[in-house]
GROMACS .gro file of C-alpha atoms in nm:
model
  280
    1UNK     CA    1  -0.008  -0.005  -0.004
    2UNK     CA    2   0.140   0.332  -0.108
    3UNK     CA    3   0.195   0.589   0.173
    4UNK     CA    4   0.277   0.951   0.109
    5UNK     CA    5   0.557   1.103   0.289
    6UNK     CA    6   0.328   1.348   0.442
    7UNK     CA    7   0.127   1.061   0.595
    8UNK     CA    8   0.446   0.873   0.681
    9UNK     CA    9   0.574   1.165   0.889
   10UNK     CA   10   0.243   1.230   1.051
   11UNK     CA   11   0.189   0.875   1.161
   12UNK     CA   12   0.537   0.871   1.311
   13UNK     CA   13   0.530   1.210   1.492
   14UNK     CA   14   0.527   1.050   1.847
   15UNK     CA   15   0.814   0.817   1.740
   16UNK     CA   16   1.019   1.122   1.619
   17UNK     CA   17   0.987   1.295   1.966
   18UNK     CA   18   1.072   0.977   2.148
   19UNK     CA   19   1.366   0.915   1.926
   20UNK     CA   20   1.491   1.275   1.969
   21UNK     CA   21   1.445   1.254   2.347
   22UNK     CA   22   1.643   0.915   2.347
   23UNK     CA   23   1.927   1.075   2.172
   24UNK     CA   24   1.979   1.355   2.423
   25UNK     CA   25   2.311   1.339   2.585
   26UNK     CA   26   2.391   1.267   2.947
   27UNK     CA   27   2.536   1.616   3.012
   28UNK     CA   28   2.285   1.852   2.849
   29UNK     CA   29   2.233   2.171   3.009
   30UNK     CA   30   1.911   2.392   3.066
   31UNK     CA   31   1.579   2.253   2.990
   32UNK     CA   32   1.731   1.945   2.820
   33UNK     CA   33   1.909   1.828   3.142
   34UNK     CA   34   1.602   1.824   3.367
   35UNK     CA   35   1.521   1.497   3.554
   36UNK     CA   36   1.182   1.641   3.670
   37UNK     CA   37   0.911   1.411   3.537
   38UNK     CA   38   0.671   1.715   3.477
   39UNK     CA   39   0.924   1.917   3.306
   40UNK     CA   40   1.033   1.616   3.083
   41UNK     CA   41   0.664   1.577   2.990
   42UNK     CA   42   0.633   1.938   2.908
   43UNK     CA   43   0.937   1.933   2.709
   44UNK     CA   44   0.819   1.621   2.500
   45UNK     CA   45   0.478   1.786   2.445
   46UNK     CA   46   0.635   2.095   2.304
   47UNK     CA   47   0.855   1.889   2.084
   48UNK     CA   48   0.565   1.682   1.961
   49UNK     CA   49   0.357   2.011   1.891
   50UNK     CA   50   0.655   2.128   1.688
   51UNK     CA   51   0.655   1.807   1.471
   52UNK     CA   52   0.262   1.849   1.406
   53UNK     CA   53   0.331   2.181   1.287
   54UNK     CA   54   0.646   2.107   1.096
   55UNK     CA   55   0.510   1.791   0.912
   56UNK     CA   56   0.243   2.025   0.761
   57UNK     CA   57   0.528   2.159   0.555
   58UNK     CA   58   0.488   1.853   0.323
   59UNK     CA   59   0.107   1.941   0.289
   60UNK     CA   60   0.121   2.319   0.305
   61UNK     CA   61   0.418   2.532   0.197
   62UNK     CA   62   0.321   2.818   0.416
   63UNK     CA   63   0.351   2.640   0.745
   64UNK     CA   64   0.618   2.885   0.912
   65UNK     CA   65   0.394   3.178   0.832
   66UNK     CA   66   0.094   3.001   1.006
   67UNK     CA   67  -0.044   3.143   1.334
   68UNK     CA   68  -0.019   2.795   1.498
   69UNK     CA   69   0.365   2.805   1.444
   70UNK     CA   70   0.399   3.172   1.561
   71UNK     CA   71   0.195   3.072   1.894
   72UNK     CA   72   0.422   2.780   1.936
   73UNK     CA   73   0.735   3.007   1.883
   74UNK     CA   74   0.603   3.263   2.132
   75UNK     CA   75   0.513   2.990   2.399
   76UNK     CA   76   0.850   2.825   2.386
   77UNK     CA   77   1.065   3.140   2.387
   78UNK     CA   78   0.860   3.272   2.676
   79UNK     CA   79   0.899   2.944   2.871
   80UNK     CA   80   1.134   3.006   3.183
   81UNK     CA   81   1.296   2.672   3.133
   82UNK     CA   82   1.404   2.771   2.772
   83UNK     CA   83   1.497   3.129   2.878
   84UNK     CA   84   1.736   2.967   3.110
   85UNK     CA   85   1.892   2.753   2.833
   86UNK     CA   86   2.197   2.868   2.632
   87UNK     CA   87   2.083   2.944   2.276
   88UNK     CA   88   2.368   2.730   2.132
   89UNK     CA   89   2.217   2.430   2.303
   90UNK     CA   90   1.859   2.501   2.173
   91UNK     CA   91   1.998   2.540   1.816
   92UNK     CA   92   2.192   2.213   1.867
   93UNK     CA   93   1.863   2.030   1.935
   94UNK     CA   94   1.694   2.184   1.626
   95UNK     CA   95   1.975   2.038   1.429
   96UNK     CA   96   1.934   1.705   1.597
   97UNK     CA   97   1.564   1.711   1.501
   98UNK     CA   98   1.671   1.781   1.141
   99UNK     CA   99   1.891   1.478   1.139
  100UNK     CA  100   1.616   1.268   1.269
  101UNK     CA  101   1.391   1.384   0.976
  102UNK     CA  102   1.657   1.303   0.727
  103UNK     CA  103   1.691   0.955   0.884
  104UNK     CA  104   1.318   0.899   0.869
  105UNK     CA  105   1.319   1.027   0.505
  106UNK     CA  106   1.577   0.755   0.428
  107UNK     CA  107   1.357   0.499   0.586
  108UNK     CA  108   1.057   0.604   0.393
  109UNK     CA  109   1.257   0.576   0.064
  110UNK     CA  110   1.369   0.219   0.161
  111UNK     CA  111   0.991   0.107   0.195
  112UNK     CA  112   0.787   0.355  -0.022
  113UNK     CA  113   1.028   0.512  -0.250
  114UNK     CA  114   0.979   0.318  -0.565
  115UNK     CA  115   0.848   0.616  -0.752
  116UNK     CA  116   1.105   0.849  -0.616
  117UNK     CA  117   1.390   0.996  -0.836
  118UNK     CA  118   1.717   1.117  -0.714
  119UNK     CA  119   1.585   1.474  -0.786
  120UNK     CA  120   1.284   1.407  -0.555
  121UNK     CA  121   1.517   1.286  -0.279
  122UNK     CA  122   1.728   1.594  -0.304
  123UNK     CA  123   1.435   1.827  -0.313
  124UNK     CA  124   1.308   1.683   0.014
  125UNK     CA  125   1.649   1.686   0.180
  126UNK     CA  126   1.676   2.069   0.069
  127UNK     CA  127   1.324   2.161   0.204
  128UNK     CA  128   1.408   1.993   0.540
  129UNK     CA  129   1.730   2.161   0.591
  130UNK     CA  130   1.606   2.502   0.460
  131UNK     CA  131   1.306   2.504   0.688
  132UNK     CA  132   1.507   2.409   0.989
  133UNK     CA  133   1.750   2.684   0.895
  134UNK     CA  134   1.454   2.937   0.888
  135UNK     CA  135   1.321   2.789   1.212
  136UNK     CA  136   1.651   2.846   1.392
  137UNK     CA  137   1.670   3.203   1.281
  138UNK     CA  138   1.323   3.267   1.374
  139UNK     CA  139   1.385   3.118   1.701
  140UNK     CA  140   1.693   3.308   1.774
  141UNK     CA  141   1.538   3.635   1.689
  142UNK     CA  142   1.232   3.566   1.905
  143UNK     CA  143   1.453   3.432   2.197
  144UNK     CA  144   1.663   3.745   2.185
  145UNK     CA  145   1.363   3.961   2.195
  146UNK     CA  146   1.206   3.772   2.505
  147UNK     CA  147   1.529   3.777   2.684
  148UNK     CA  148   1.550   4.150   2.657
  149UNK     CA  149   1.195   4.179   2.775
  150UNK     CA  150   1.271   3.938   3.065
  151UNK     CA  151   1.587   4.131   3.171
  152UNK     CA  152   1.410   4.463   3.148
  153UNK     CA  153   1.117   4.353   3.361
  154UNK     CA  154   1.359   4.200   3.620
  155UNK     CA  155   1.554   4.516   3.631
  156UNK     CA  156   1.239   4.728   3.683
  157UNK     CA  157   1.119   4.499   3.957
  158UNK     CA  158   1.453   4.498   4.141
  159UNK     CA  159   1.469   4.881   4.123
  160UNK     CA  160   1.112   4.893   4.260
  161UNK     CA  161   1.184   4.657   4.542
  162UNK     CA  162   1.530   4.814   4.618
  163UNK     CA  163   1.373   5.148   4.696
  164UNK     CA  164   1.071   5.086   4.924
  165UNK     CA  165   0.912   5.371   5.117
  166UNK     CA  166   0.832   5.243   5.475
  167UNK     CA  167   0.537   5.420   5.651
  168UNK     CA  168   0.635   5.492   5.994
  169UNK     CA  169   0.303   5.643   6.093
  170UNK     CA  170   0.027   5.843   5.925
  171UNK     CA  171   0.220   6.130   5.849
  172UNK     CA  172   0.587   6.015   5.856
  173UNK     CA  173   0.775   5.789   5.618
  174UNK     CA  174   1.129   5.642   5.564
  175UNK     CA  175   1.322   5.593   5.231
  176UNK     CA  176   1.632   5.387   5.307
  177UNK     CA  177   1.849   5.387   5.000
  178UNK     CA  178   2.103   5.084   4.976
  179UNK     CA  179   2.355   4.989   4.698
  180UNK     CA  180   2.465   5.153   4.377
  181UNK     CA  181   2.220   5.409   4.238
  182UNK     CA  182   2.262   5.446   3.869
  183UNK     CA  183   2.060   5.700   3.659
  184UNK     CA  184   1.777   5.445   3.572
  185UNK     CA  185   1.731   5.343   3.932
  186UNK     CA  186   1.734   5.705   4.044
  187UNK     CA  187   1.441   5.775   3.814
  188UNK     CA  188   1.243   5.492   3.949
  189UNK     CA  189   1.303   5.619   4.315
  190UNK     CA  190   1.197   5.971   4.213
  191UNK     CA  191   0.881   5.864   4.047
  192UNK     CA  192   0.773   5.595   4.302
  193UNK     CA  193   0.847   5.799   4.605
  194UNK     CA  194   0.657   6.097   4.478
  195UNK     CA  195   0.365   5.879   4.390
  196UNK     CA  196   0.376   5.716   4.735
  197UNK     CA  197   0.398   6.022   4.931
  198UNK     CA  198   0.116   6.193   4.731
  199UNK     CA  199  -0.115   5.885   4.781
  200UNK     CA  200  -0.057   5.847   5.141
  201UNK     CA  201  -0.039   6.212   5.227
  202UNK     CA  202   0.302   6.189   5.379
  203UNK     CA  203   0.384   6.505   5.572
  204UNK     CA  204   0.757   6.432   5.621
  205UNK     CA  205   0.994   6.190   5.453
  206UNK     CA  206   1.327   6.085   5.596
  207UNK     CA  207   1.569   5.983   5.328
  208UNK     CA  208   1.842   5.774   5.450
  209UNK     CA  209   2.174   5.759   5.239
  210UNK     CA  210   2.400   5.561   5.476
  211UNK     CA  211   2.375   5.251   5.254
  212UNK     CA  212   2.484   5.444   4.949
  213UNK     CA  213   2.862   5.475   4.903
  214UNK     CA  214   2.872   5.668   4.574
  215UNK     CA  215   2.647   5.874   4.347
  216UNK     CA  216   2.743   6.047   4.026
  217UNK     CA  217   2.649   6.394   3.922
  218UNK     CA  218   2.338   6.282   3.740
  219UNK     CA  219   2.210   6.080   4.028
  220UNK     CA  220   2.273   6.385   4.275
  221UNK     CA  221   2.073   6.594   4.046
  222UNK     CA  222   1.804   6.328   4.058
  223UNK     CA  223   1.808   6.333   4.444
  224UNK     CA  224   1.771   6.715   4.423
  225UNK     CA  225   1.465   6.675   4.187
  226UNK     CA  226   1.313   6.423   4.433
  227UNK     CA  227   1.345   6.679   4.728
  228UNK     CA  228   1.193   6.970   4.509
  229UNK     CA  229   0.922   6.734   4.379
  230UNK     CA  230   0.821   6.635   4.726
  231UNK     CA  231   0.816   6.998   4.841
  232UNK     CA  232   0.557   7.069   4.552
  233UNK     CA  233   0.322   6.807   4.684
  234UNK     CA  234   0.347   6.924   5.043
  235UNK     CA  235   0.610   6.663   5.182
  236UNK     CA  236   0.896   6.807   5.366
  237UNK     CA  237   1.221   6.621   5.348
  238UNK     CA  238   1.490   6.523   5.620
  239UNK     CA  239   1.815   6.342   5.533
  240UNK     CA  240   2.030   6.107   5.726
  241UNK     CA  241   2.359   5.920   5.658
  242UNK     CA  242   2.516   6.149   5.411
  243UNK     CA  243   2.859   6.007   5.350
  244UNK     CA  244   3.151   6.252   5.284
  245UNK     CA  245   3.183   6.155   4.913
  246UNK     CA  246   2.820   6.228   4.856
  247UNK     CA  247   2.853   6.547   5.042
  248UNK     CA  248   3.155   6.637   4.831
  249UNK     CA  249   2.960   6.565   4.494
  250UNK     CA  250   2.665   6.775   4.620
  251UNK     CA  251   2.898   7.076   4.692
  252UNK     CA  252   3.048   7.045   4.340
  253UNK     CA  253   2.708   7.053   4.184
  254UNK     CA  254   2.590   7.348   4.389
  255UNK     CA  255   2.334   7.147   4.568
  256UNK     CA  256   2.255   7.291   4.902
  257UNK     CA  257   2.079   7.087   5.186
  258UNK     CA  258   2.108   7.370   5.443
  259UNK     CA  259   1.738   7.414   5.438
  260UNK     CA  260   1.654   7.055   5.542
  261UNK     CA  261   1.698   6.857   5.873
  262UNK     CA  262   2.018   6.646   5.831
  263UNK     CA  263   2.109   6.369   6.078
  264UNK     CA  264   2.411   6.140   6.093
  265UNK     CA  265   2.208   5.828   6.122
  266UNK     CA  266   1.850   5.705   6.113
  267UNK     CA  267   1.871   5.618   6.497
  268UNK     CA  268   1.971   5.990   6.579
  269UNK     CA  269   1.696   6.112   6.332
  270UNK     CA  270   1.430   5.909   6.498
  271UNK     CA  271   1.557   5.999   6.836
  272UNK     CA  272   1.570   6.371   6.777
  273UNK     CA  273   1.355   6.452   6.484
  274UNK     CA  274   1.032   6.631   6.593
  275UNK     CA  275   0.923   6.641   6.236
  276UNK     CA  276   0.870   7.006   6.235
  277UNK     CA  277   1.098   7.029   5.938
  278UNK     CA  278   1.169   7.377   5.823
  279UNK     CA  279   0.955   7.487   5.541
  280UNK     CA  280   1.119   7.603   5.228
   0.00000   0.00000   0.00000
């Protein structure tokens, strides 16, 4: 009974997935090295869905432009396990899948290839290799895009979590700044702090800088903008923990903190500050 190459691949889709997984090396990294049964099941399911899509290539030439493939591509490149897998390893597995298709093509020809010419054989080989090349390019571009989005989201989250405003009572809040403050983080601090103080009607904010060892001129300007912005919404600012290096940068910029209550540490501020900060 004659079986088309399309039907042959389609009937063997699950076998292709199992063959691929069986060929995974012992020392694979990322998603391919997992020993978690649930993760393995997900990996195989993703691989099998790829084959169902890829096999349609032998029935429909526009398979890679199809929405089904685009959804698969978006899902896999958004998957945390694949995001944590080096791109060269993913590419290697695409090439391993390519080789499996070439092996299955050879098997098909042995059993059903009586009407195949050498030109037919070369045409199918070219179709398989060309398509996998396009798949690798599309995956690489989408993966790079997703990685950038993931890193950006993580950076924004870290910036937000690393500049929390702590409400001490109804009127008074504390902003403890710790670690390196770059320009991007400084902008997040200014935006989030002003928003918080306006929303909770903070009367006085104590900004502690004891955990910051260095700020550049741009960040110092952002700090000045924060203080001015808080003043405009009715929040008075007190400072604590200003290190000599930060004080020197402020002097060089001409930023004057003489109109604000300044304390050596949070403890001294909380012990002595009566929160009747000078209005400016």
